[in-house]
Short mmCIF file of C-alpha atoms in Angstrom, two decimals:
data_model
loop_
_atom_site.label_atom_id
_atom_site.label_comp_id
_atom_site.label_asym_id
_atom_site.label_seq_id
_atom_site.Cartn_x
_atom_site.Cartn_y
_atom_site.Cartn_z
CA UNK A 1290 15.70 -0.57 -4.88
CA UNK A 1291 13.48 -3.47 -4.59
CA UNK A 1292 14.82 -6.02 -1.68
CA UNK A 1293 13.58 -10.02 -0.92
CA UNK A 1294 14.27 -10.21 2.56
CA UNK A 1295 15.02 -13.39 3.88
CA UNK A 1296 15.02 -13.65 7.92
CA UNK A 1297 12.66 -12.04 10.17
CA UNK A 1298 14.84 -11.94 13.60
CA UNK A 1299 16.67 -9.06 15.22
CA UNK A 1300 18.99 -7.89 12.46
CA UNK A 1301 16.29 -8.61 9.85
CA UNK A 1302 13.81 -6.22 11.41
CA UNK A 1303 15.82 -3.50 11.89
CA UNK A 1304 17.85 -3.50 8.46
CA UNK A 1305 13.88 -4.13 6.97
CA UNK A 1306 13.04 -0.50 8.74
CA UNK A 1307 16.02 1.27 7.56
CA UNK A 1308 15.82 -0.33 4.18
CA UNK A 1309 11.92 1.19 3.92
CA UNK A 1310 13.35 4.79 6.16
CA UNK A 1311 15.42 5.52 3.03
CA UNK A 1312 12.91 4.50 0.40
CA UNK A 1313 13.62 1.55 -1.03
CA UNK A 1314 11.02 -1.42 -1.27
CA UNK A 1315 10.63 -4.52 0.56
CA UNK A 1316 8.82 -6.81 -1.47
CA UNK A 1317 8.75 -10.00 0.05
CA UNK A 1318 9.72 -11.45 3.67
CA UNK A 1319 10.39 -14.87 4.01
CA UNK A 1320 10.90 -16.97 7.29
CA UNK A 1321 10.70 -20.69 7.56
CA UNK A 1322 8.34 -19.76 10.85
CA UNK A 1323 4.98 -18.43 9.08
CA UNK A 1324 4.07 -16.15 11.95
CA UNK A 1325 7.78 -14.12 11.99
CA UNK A 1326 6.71 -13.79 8.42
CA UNK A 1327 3.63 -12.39 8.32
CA UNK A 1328 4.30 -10.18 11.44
CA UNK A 1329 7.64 -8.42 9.78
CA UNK A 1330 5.95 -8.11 6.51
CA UNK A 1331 3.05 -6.03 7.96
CA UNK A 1332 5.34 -4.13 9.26
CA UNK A 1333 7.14 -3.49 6.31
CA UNK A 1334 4.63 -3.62 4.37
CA UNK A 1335 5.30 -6.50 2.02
CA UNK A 1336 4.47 -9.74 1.29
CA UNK A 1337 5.30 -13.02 2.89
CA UNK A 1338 6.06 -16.49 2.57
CA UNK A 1339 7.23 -19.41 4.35
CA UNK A 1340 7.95 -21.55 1.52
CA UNK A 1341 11.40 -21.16 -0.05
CA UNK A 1342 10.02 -22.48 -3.21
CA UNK A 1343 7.47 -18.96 -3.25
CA UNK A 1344 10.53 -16.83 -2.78
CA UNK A 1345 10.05 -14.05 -5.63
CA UNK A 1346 12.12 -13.38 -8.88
CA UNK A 1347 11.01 -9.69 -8.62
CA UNK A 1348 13.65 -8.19 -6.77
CA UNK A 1349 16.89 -6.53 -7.83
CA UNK A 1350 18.68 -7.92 -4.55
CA UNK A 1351 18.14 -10.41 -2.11
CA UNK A 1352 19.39 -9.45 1.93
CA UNK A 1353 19.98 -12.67 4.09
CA UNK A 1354 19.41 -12.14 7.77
CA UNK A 1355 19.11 -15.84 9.13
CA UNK A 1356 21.52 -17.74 11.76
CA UNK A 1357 24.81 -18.91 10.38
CA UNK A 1358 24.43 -22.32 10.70
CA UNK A 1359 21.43 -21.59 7.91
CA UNK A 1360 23.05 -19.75 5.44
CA UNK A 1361 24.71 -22.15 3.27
CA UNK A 1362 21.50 -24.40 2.54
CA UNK A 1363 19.29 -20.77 2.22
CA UNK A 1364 21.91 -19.63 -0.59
CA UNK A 1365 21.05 -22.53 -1.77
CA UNK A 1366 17.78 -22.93 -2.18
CA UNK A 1367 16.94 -19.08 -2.58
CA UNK A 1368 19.91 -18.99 -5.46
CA UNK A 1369 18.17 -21.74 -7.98
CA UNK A 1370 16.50 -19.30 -11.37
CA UNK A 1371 17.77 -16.24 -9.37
CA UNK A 1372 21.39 -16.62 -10.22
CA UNK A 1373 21.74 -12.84 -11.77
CA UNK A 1374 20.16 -11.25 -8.80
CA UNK A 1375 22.47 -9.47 -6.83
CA UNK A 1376 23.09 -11.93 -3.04
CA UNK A 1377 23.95 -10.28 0.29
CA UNK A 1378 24.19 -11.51 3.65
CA UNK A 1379 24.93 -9.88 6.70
CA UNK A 1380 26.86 -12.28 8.89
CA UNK A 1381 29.74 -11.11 10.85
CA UNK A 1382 31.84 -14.51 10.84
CA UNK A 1383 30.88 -15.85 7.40
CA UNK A 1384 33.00 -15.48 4.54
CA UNK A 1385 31.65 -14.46 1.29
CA UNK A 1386 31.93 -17.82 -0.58
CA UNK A 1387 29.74 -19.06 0.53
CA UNK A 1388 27.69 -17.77 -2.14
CA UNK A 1389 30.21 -19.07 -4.28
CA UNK A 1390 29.03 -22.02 -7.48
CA UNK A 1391 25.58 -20.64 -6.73
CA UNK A 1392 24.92 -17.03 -7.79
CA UNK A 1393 26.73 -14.86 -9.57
CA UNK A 1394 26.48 -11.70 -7.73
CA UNK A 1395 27.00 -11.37 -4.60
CA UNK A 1396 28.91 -9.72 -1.32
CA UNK A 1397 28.10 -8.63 2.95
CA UNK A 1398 26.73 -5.59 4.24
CA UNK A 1399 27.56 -6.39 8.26
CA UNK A 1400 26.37 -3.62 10.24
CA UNK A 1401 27.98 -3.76 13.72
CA UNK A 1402 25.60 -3.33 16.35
CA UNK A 1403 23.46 -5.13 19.04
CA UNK A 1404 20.07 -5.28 17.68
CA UNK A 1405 16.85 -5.87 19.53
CA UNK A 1406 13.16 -5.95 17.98
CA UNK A 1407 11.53 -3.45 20.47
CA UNK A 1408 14.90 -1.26 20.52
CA UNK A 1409 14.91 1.15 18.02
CA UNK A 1410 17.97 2.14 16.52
CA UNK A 1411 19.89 5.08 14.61
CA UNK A 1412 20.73 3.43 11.68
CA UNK A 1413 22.76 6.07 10.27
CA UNK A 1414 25.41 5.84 12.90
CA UNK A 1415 26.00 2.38 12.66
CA UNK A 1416 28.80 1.08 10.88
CA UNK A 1417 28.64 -1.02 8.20
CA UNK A 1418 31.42 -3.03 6.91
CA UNK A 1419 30.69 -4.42 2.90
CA UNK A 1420 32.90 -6.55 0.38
CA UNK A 1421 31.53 -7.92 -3.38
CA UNK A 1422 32.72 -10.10 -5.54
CA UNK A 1423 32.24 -7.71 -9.07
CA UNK A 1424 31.11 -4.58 -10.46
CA UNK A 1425 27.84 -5.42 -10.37
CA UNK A 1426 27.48 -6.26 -6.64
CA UNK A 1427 29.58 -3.55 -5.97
CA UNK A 1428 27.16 -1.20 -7.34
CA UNK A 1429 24.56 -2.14 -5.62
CA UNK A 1430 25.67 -3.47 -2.15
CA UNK A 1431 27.38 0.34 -1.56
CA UNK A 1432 24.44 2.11 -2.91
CA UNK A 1433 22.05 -0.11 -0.31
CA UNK A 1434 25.09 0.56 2.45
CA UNK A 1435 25.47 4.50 2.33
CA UNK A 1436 21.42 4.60 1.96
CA UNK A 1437 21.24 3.56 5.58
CA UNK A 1438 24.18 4.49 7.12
CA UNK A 1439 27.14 7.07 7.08
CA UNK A 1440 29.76 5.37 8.33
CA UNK A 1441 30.97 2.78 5.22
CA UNK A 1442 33.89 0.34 5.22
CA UNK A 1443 35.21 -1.59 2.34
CA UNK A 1444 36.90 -4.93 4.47
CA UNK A 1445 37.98 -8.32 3.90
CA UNK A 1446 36.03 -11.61 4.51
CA UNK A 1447 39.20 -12.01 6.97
CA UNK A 1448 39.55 -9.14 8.73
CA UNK A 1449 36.08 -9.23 9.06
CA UNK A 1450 36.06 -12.54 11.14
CA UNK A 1451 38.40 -10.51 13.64
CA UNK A 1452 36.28 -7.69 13.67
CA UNK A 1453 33.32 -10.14 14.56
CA UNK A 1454 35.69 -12.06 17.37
CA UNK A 1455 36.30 -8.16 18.86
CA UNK A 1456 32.52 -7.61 18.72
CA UNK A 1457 32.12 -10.52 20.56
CA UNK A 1458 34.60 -9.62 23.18
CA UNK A 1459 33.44 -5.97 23.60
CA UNK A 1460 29.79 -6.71 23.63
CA UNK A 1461 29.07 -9.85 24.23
CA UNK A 1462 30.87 -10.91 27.02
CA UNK A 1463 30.48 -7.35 28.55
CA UNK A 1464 26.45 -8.49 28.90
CA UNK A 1465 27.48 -11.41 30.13
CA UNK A 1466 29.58 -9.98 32.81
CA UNK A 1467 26.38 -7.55 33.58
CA UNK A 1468 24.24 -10.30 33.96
CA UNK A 1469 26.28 -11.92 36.04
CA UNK A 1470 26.76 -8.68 38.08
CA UNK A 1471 22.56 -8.36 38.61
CA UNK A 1472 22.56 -12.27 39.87
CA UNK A 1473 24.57 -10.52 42.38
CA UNK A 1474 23.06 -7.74 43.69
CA UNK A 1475 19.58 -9.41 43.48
CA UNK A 1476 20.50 -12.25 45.69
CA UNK A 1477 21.28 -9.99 48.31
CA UNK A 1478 18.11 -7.53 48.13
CA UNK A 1479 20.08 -4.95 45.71
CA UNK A 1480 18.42 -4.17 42.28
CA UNK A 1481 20.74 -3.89 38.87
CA UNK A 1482 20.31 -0.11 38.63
CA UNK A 1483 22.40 0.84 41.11
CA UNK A 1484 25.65 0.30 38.72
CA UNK A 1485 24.08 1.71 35.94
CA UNK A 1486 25.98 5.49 37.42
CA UNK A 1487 29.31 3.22 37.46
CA UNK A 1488 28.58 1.53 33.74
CA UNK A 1489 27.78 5.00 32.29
CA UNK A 1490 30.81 6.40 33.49
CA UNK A 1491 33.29 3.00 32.32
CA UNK A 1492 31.74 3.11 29.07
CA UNK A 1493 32.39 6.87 28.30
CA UNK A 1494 35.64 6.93 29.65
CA UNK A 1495 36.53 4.77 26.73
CA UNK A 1496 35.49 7.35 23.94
CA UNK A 1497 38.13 9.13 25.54
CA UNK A 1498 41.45 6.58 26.71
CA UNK A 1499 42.40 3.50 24.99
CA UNK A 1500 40.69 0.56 27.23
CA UNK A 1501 44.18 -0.43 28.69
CA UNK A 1502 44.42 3.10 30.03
CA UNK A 1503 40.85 3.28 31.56
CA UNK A 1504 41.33 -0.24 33.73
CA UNK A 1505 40.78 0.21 37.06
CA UNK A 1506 40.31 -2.02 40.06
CA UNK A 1507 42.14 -4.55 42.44
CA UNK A 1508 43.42 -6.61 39.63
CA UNK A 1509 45.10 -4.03 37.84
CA UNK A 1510 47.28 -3.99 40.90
CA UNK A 1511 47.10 -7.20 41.65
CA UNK A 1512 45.85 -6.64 45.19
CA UNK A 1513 45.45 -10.06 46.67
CA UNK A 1514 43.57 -9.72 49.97
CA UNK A 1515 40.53 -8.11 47.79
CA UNK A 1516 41.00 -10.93 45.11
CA UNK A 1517 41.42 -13.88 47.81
CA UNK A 1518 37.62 -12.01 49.52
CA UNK A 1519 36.39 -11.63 46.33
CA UNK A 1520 36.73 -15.26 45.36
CA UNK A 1521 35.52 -16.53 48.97
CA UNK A 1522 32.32 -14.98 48.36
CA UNK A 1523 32.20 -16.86 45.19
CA UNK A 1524 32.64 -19.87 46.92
CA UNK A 1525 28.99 -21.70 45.67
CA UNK A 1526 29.97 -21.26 42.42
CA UNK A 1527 32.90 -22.98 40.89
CA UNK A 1528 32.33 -21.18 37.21
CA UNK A 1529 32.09 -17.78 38.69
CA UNK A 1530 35.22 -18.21 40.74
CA UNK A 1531 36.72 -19.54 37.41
CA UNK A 1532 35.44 -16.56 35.48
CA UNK A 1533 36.91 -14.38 38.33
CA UNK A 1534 40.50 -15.39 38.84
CA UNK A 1535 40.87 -15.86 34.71
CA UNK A 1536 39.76 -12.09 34.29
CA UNK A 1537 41.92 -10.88 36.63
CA UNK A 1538 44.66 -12.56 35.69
CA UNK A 1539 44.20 -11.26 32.44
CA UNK A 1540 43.53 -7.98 33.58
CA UNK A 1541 47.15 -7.91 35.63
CA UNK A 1542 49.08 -9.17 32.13
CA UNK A 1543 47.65 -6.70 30.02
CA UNK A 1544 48.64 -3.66 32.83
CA UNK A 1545 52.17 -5.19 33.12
CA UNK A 1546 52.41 -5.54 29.01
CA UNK A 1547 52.48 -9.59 29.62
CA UNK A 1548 49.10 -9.72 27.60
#
């Protein structure tokens, strides 16, 4: 299949690799930033262009990769003589009409993962959650879908958003919560490593009990004097204390069933 990729961030560099790992054809990259550009395309090796206005015609479907604030002027812009070619974005939180009154074709391939440019990634293993709007799109957004990865799911624009709030929830804030976690150890002459034993261990015990099951800790108890030292020891910093007390409360509610 030939592909127009437009983006050249983390998603868009990884989805470009698998796209080209199972044989399909990237013919053009485009970024608004020239260099992002030029750099994916080599690696891809396709063309480039910053200017929306150089975008091809030449490709059977177009992939949008860009921030979501972006994708409703790209659409856009990138749909204007190319309204038969088949439109796909990959946004977690962004309904498909957006695409609606300015192609024709169109529909999300959201693959569900944490991507980095100098992490490589399994691809296949990934899941990837798709919707279209016709036959046509159909067609083509789960023949691009199950060439990449083996794990395919047909959902909603709706449930989708709630999948993407979840992601958020389970990933997200869970690398917030380690970063805040190596600000402490390295102010007091401990490196990050040293709860990477502990991490491994939390994160497989939840392939194996629901999360509820596998909480552990002074809050799931609701032991006090540890909570009250705890927060003491957070007492330069008014947000962490906040962050603190409002995940163990929560913690405690959801043990009790009040969550």
């Amino acid at each position: 299949m030939r592909i127009a990729l437009i983006g050249s961030g983390n998603l868009a560099t990884n989805i470009g690799k698998a796209f080209v790992a199972a044989g399909h054809d990237i013919v053009q990259v485009f970024s608004r930033t020239e260099a992002n550009a030029a750099a994916l395309a080599q690696r891809l090796g396709a063309a480039h262009t910053s200017n929306i206005a150089d975008l091809t015609h030449d490709a059977d479907v177009f992939v949008l990769s860009v921030k979501d604030s972006a994708l409703a002027d790209i659409v856009r812009e990138a749909g204007k003589g190319r309204e038969d070619k088949v439109f796909v974005h990959t946004a977690g939180s962004v309904g498909i009409d957006i695409f609606s009154g300015s192609v024709r074709h169109y529909g999300v391939l959201y693959p569900m993962q944490t991507f980095s440019k100098s992490r490589e990634v399994d691809f296949s293993k990934i899941p990837v959650f798709i919707e279209w709007n016709d036959a046509t799109s159909e067609t083509t957004i789960q023949t691009l879908a199950e060439s990449i990865s083996g794990k395919i799911t047909v959902l909603s624009s709706h449930d989708r958003k709630y999948l993407h709030l979840a992601a958020v929830f389970g990933c997200n804030f869970v690398n917030h919560c380690y970063a805040l976690a190596a600000d402490i150890m390295e102010s007091h002459g401990m490196t990050f490593d040293m709860l990477l034993p502990l991490i491994d261990e939390t994160l497989a015990k939840v392939h194996a009990l629901h999360p509820k099951d596998a909480q552990t800790g002074p809050a799931v108890r609701f032991d006090r004097n540890v909570l009250d030292r705890h927060i003491a020891l957070l007492g330069e910093s008014p947000m962490m204390r906040d962050i603190y007390e409002l995940m163990s409360n929560s913690i405690h509610k959801k043990a009790i069933g009040q969550e």
